[in-house]
Coordinates of C-alpha atoms in Angstrom, one line a residue:
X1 CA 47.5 -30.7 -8.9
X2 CA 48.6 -32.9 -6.4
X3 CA 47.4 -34.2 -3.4
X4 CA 47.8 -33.2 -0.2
X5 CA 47.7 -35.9 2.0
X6 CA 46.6 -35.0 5.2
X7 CA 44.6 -32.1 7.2
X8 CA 43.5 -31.3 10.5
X9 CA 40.5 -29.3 11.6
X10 CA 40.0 -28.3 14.9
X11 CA 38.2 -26.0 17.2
X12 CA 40.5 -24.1 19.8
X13 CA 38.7 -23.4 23.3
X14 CA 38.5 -19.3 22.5
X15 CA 36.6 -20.0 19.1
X16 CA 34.4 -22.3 21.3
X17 CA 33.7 -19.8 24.0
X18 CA 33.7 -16.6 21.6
X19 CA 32.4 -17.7 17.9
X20 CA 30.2 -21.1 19.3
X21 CA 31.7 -23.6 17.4
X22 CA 31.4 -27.1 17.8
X23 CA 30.9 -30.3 16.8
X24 CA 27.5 -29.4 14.6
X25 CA 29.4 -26.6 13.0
X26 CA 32.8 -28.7 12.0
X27 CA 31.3 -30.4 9.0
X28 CA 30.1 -27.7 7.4
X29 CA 33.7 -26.0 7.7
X30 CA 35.7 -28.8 6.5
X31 CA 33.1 -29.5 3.4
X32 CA 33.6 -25.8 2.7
X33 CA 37.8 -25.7 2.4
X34 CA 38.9 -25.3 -1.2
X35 CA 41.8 -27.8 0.5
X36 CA 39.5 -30.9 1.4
X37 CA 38.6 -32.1 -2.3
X38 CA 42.4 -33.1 -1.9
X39 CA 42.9 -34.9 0.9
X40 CA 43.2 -38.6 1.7
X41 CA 43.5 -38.3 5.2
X42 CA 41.1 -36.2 7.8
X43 CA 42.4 -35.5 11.6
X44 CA 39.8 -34.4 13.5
X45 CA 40.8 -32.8 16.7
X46 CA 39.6 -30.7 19.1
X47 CA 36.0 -29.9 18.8
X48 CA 36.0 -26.9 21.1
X49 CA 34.5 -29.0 24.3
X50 CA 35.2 -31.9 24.0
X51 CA 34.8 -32.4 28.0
X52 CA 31.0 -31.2 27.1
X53 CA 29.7 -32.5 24.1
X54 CA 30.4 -35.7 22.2
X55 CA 31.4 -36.0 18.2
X56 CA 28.6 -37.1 17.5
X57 CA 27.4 -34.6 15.0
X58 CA 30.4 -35.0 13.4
X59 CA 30.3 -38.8 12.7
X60 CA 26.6 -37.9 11.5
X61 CA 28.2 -35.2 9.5
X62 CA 30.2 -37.7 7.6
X63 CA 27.9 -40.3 6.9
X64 CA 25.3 -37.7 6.1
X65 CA 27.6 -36.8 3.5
X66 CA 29.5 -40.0 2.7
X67 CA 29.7 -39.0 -1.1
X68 CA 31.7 -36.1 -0.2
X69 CA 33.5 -38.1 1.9
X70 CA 34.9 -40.6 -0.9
X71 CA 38.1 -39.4 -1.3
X72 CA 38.9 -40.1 2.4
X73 CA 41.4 -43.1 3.5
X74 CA 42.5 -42.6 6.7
X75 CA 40.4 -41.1 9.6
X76 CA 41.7 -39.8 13.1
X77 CA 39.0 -38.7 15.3
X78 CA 39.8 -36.9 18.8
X79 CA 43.5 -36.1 18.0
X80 CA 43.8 -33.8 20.8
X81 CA 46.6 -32.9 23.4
X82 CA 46.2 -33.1 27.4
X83 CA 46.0 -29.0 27.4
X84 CA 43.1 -29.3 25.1
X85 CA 41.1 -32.2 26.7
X86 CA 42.6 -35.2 28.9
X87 CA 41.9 -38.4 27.1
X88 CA 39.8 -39.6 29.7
X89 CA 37.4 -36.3 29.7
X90 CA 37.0 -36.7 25.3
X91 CA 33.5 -37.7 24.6
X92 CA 33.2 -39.6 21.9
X93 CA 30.0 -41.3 19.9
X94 CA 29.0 -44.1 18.2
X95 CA 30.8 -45.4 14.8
X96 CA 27.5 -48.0 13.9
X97 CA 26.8 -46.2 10.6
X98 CA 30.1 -45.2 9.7
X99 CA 31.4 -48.7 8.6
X100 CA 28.7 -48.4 5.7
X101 CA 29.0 -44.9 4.8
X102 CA 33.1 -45.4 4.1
X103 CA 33.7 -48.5 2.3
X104 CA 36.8 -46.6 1.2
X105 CA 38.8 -46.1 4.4
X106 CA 41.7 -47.8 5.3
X107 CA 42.6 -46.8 8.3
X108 CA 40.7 -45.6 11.3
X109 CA 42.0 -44.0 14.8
X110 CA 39.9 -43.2 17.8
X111 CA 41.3 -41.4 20.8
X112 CA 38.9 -41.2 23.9
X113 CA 36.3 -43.7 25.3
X114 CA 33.9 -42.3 27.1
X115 CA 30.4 -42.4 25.0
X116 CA 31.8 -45.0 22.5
X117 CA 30.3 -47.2 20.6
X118 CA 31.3 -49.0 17.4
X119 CA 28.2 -51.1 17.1
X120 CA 28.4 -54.3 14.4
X121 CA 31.7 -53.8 12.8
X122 CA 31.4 -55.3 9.4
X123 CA 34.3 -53.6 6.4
X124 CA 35.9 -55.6 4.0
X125 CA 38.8 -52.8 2.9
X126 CA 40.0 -51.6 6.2
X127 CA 43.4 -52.7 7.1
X128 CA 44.6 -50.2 10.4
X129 CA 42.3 -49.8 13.6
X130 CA 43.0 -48.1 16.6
X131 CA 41.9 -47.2 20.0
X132 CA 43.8 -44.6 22.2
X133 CA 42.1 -44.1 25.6
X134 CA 42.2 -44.1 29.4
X135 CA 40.4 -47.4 29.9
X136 CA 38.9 -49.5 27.1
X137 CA 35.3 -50.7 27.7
X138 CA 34.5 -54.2 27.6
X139 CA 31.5 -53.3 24.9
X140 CA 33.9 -51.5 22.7
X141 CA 36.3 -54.6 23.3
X142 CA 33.3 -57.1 22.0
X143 CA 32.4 -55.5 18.8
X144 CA 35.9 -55.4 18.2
X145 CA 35.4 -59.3 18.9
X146 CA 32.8 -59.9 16.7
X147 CA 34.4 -57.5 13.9
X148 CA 34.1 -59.1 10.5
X149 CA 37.5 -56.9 9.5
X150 CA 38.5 -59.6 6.4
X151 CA 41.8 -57.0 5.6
X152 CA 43.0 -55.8 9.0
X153 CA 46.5 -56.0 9.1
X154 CA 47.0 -53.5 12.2
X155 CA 45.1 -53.5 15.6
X156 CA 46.1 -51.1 18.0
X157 CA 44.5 -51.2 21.7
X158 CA 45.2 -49.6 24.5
X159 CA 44.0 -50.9 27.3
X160 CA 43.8 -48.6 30.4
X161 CA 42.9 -48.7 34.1
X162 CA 39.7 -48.9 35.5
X163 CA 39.2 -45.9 37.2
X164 CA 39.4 -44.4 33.6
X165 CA 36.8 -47.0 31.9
X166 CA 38.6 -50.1 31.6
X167 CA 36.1 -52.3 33.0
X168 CA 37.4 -55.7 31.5
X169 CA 39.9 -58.1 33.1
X170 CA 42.8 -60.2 31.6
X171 CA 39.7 -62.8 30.8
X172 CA 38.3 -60.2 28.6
X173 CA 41.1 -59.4 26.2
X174 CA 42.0 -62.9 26.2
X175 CA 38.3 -64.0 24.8
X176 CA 38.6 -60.7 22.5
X177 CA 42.0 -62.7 21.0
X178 CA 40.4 -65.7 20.8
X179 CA 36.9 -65.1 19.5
X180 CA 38.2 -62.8 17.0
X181 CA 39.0 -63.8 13.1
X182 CA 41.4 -61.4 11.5
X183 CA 43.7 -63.7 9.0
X184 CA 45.5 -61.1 7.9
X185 CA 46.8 -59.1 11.1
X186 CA 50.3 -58.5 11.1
X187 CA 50.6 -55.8 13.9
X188 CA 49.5 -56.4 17.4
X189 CA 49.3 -54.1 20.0
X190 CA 47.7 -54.9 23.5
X191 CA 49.1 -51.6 25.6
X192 CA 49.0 -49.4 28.2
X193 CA 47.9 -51.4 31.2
X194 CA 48.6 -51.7 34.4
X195 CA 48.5 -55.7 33.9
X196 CA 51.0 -56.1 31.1
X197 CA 53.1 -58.5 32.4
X198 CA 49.4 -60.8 33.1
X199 CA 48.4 -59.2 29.1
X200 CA 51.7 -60.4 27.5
X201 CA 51.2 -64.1 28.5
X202 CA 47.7 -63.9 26.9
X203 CA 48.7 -62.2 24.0
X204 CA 52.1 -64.4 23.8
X205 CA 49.8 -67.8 24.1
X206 CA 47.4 -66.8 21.5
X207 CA 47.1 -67.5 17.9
X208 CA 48.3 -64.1 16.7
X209 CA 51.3 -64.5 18.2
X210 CA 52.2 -67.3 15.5
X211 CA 51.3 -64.8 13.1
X212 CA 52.1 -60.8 13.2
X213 CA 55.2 -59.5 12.1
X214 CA 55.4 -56.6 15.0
X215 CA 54.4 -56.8 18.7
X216 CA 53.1 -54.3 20.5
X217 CA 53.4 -54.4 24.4
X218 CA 54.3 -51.3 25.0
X219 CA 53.3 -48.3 27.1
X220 CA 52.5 -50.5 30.6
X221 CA 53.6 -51.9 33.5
X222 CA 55.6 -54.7 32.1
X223 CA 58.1 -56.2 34.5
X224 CA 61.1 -58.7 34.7
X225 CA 58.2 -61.2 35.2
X226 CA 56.6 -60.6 31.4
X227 CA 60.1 -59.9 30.0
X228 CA 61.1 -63.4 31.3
X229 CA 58.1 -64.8 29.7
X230 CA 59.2 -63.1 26.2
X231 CA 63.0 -64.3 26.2
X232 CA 61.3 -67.9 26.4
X233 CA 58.5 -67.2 23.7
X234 CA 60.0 -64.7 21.0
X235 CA 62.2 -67.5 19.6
X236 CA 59.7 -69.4 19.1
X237 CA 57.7 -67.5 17.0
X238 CA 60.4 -66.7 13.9
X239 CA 57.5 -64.5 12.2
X240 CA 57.8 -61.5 14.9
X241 CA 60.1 -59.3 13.6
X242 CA 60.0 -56.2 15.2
X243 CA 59.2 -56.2 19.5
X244 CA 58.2 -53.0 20.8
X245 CA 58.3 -52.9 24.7
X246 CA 58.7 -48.9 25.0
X247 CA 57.9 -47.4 28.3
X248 CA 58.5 -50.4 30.5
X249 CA 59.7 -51.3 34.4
X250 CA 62.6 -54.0 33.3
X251 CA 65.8 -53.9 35.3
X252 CA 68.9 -52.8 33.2
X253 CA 70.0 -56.9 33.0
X254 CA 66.9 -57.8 31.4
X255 CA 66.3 -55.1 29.2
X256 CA 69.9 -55.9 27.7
X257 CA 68.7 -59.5 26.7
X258 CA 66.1 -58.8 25.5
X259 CA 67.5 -56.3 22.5
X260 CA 69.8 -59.4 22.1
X261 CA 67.1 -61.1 20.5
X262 CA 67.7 -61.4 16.8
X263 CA 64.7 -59.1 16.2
X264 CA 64.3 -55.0 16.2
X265 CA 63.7 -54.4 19.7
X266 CA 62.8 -51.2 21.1
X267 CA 62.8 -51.0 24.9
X268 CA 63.4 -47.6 25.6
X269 CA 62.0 -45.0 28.1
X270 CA 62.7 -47.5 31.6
X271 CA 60.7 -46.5 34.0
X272 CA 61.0 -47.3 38.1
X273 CA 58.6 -48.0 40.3
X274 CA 57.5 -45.9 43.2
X275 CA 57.3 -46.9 46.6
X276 CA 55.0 -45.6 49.2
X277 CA 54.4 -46.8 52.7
X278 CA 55.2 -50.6 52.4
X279 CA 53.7 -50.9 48.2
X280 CA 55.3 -50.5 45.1
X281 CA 53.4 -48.5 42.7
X282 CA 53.9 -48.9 38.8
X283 CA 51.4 -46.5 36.3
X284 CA 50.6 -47.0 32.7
X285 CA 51.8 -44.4 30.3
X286 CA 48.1 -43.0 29.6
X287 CA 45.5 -43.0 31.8
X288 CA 43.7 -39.8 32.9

């Protein structure tokens, strides 16, 4: 037989509300489906209230029964749309005892922020973490910091606003690249803020940037100011190969030199800025 590679369970907000289920029953449910025994990768999405009660039970769940839980590679937990649960309302938990419980798991994806807590990161196979939320807390952004991740080739961040639980500054992500060790990162993604143009000169002065072969600067408020500052740098740095800028506020002039770069460039979806009484506003892709 082969193997399927991927499943999602999931709780839909009439199953919550008419059956009860939730996070302490979606274990037992996914442990009993003839399917699971042949998956490599688990999406876990909505939990039926989400906005509620946090997945806790379900990270207990899997470390409870980490032998059962062998098989699995990848890991998505809170893969959930903005009809089911805005990002910012997902409660999530704390991952401390999963890095233990799964020394088999490769990659790991988190959406939501609120409640989180990845505690002392310490996993020698995986190679692919990331963080999709609203506003990234600075304690989430430490233990990421202090991360003994000896394999990770792909970290994904996005950064957020603060009235969504980003409550960092530029200084923070800029210690987080600094302080952290990860020799073999080759994908670098410091997104969604409403400070990329301030983010990309960190990011673009760090020691990664002599390293990854893809950066990630996508989904913010990244202006003629921080495209400036990558026409200057890119060249310098001949091991990025790809440059994604996606949902950006370049003008049509800059956006045009920059996919003349000699690298894969992707700089679509330009935005424009909104202005109200005198200010000009510009948003982040994914906030509330």
């Amino acid at each position: 037989m082969s193997r399927k590679k991927t499943k999602t369970y999931a709780y839909n907000y009439e199953q919550y509300e008419e059956q009860g289920k939730g996070p302490k029953d979606i274990i037992g449910d996914i442990l009993a489906d003839k399917d699971f025994t042949d998956l490599t990768e688990l999406v876990i999405g909505c939990w039926g209230n989400p906005w509620e009660e946090n997945c806790q039970e379900v990270i207990n769940g899997i470390v409870a029964n980490a032998d059962r839980f062998s098989h699995i590679e990848k890991l998505f937990l809170g893969d959930m749309d903005f009809e089911e649960c805005e990002v910012s309302w997902i409660m999530q938990g704390d991952y401390s005892l999963l890095w233990a419980s799964m020394p088999q798991l490769k990659e790991l994806t988190i959406k939501g922020s609120m409640d989180l807590e990845l505690g002392e990161i310490r996993h020698e196979g995986l190679e692919s973490l990331t963080i999709i939320c609203g506003g990234l807390p600075k304690s989430v952004m430490k233990s990421i910091q202090k991360a003994d991740l000896p394999n990770l080739k792909k970290l994904l961040l996005y950064i957020g606003i603060e009235d969504y639980g980003f409550d960092g500054d530029e200084g923070a992500v800029k210690e987080l690249l600094e302080k952290s060790d990860f020799p073999n990162l080759d994908y670098l993604g410091i997104v969604d803020s409403e400070m990329q143009d301030e983010l990309t000169k960190i990011v673009l002065a760090s020691k990664y940037a002599g390293q990854v072969s893809v950066l990630d600067l996508s989904l913010g408020t990244l202006t003629d100011k921080g495209g400036a500052l990558l026409l200057e740098k890119i060249p310098t740095y001949p091991n990025i190969k790809k440059l994604d800028i996606h949902y950006h506020y370049l003008s049509k002039e800059m956006t045009d030199k920059l996919e003349g770069l000699p690298i894969e460039v992707d700089a679509s979806d330009a935005n424009e800025e909104d202005a109200y009484d005198g200010e000009i506003y510009r948003y982040a892709m994914l906030t509330e």
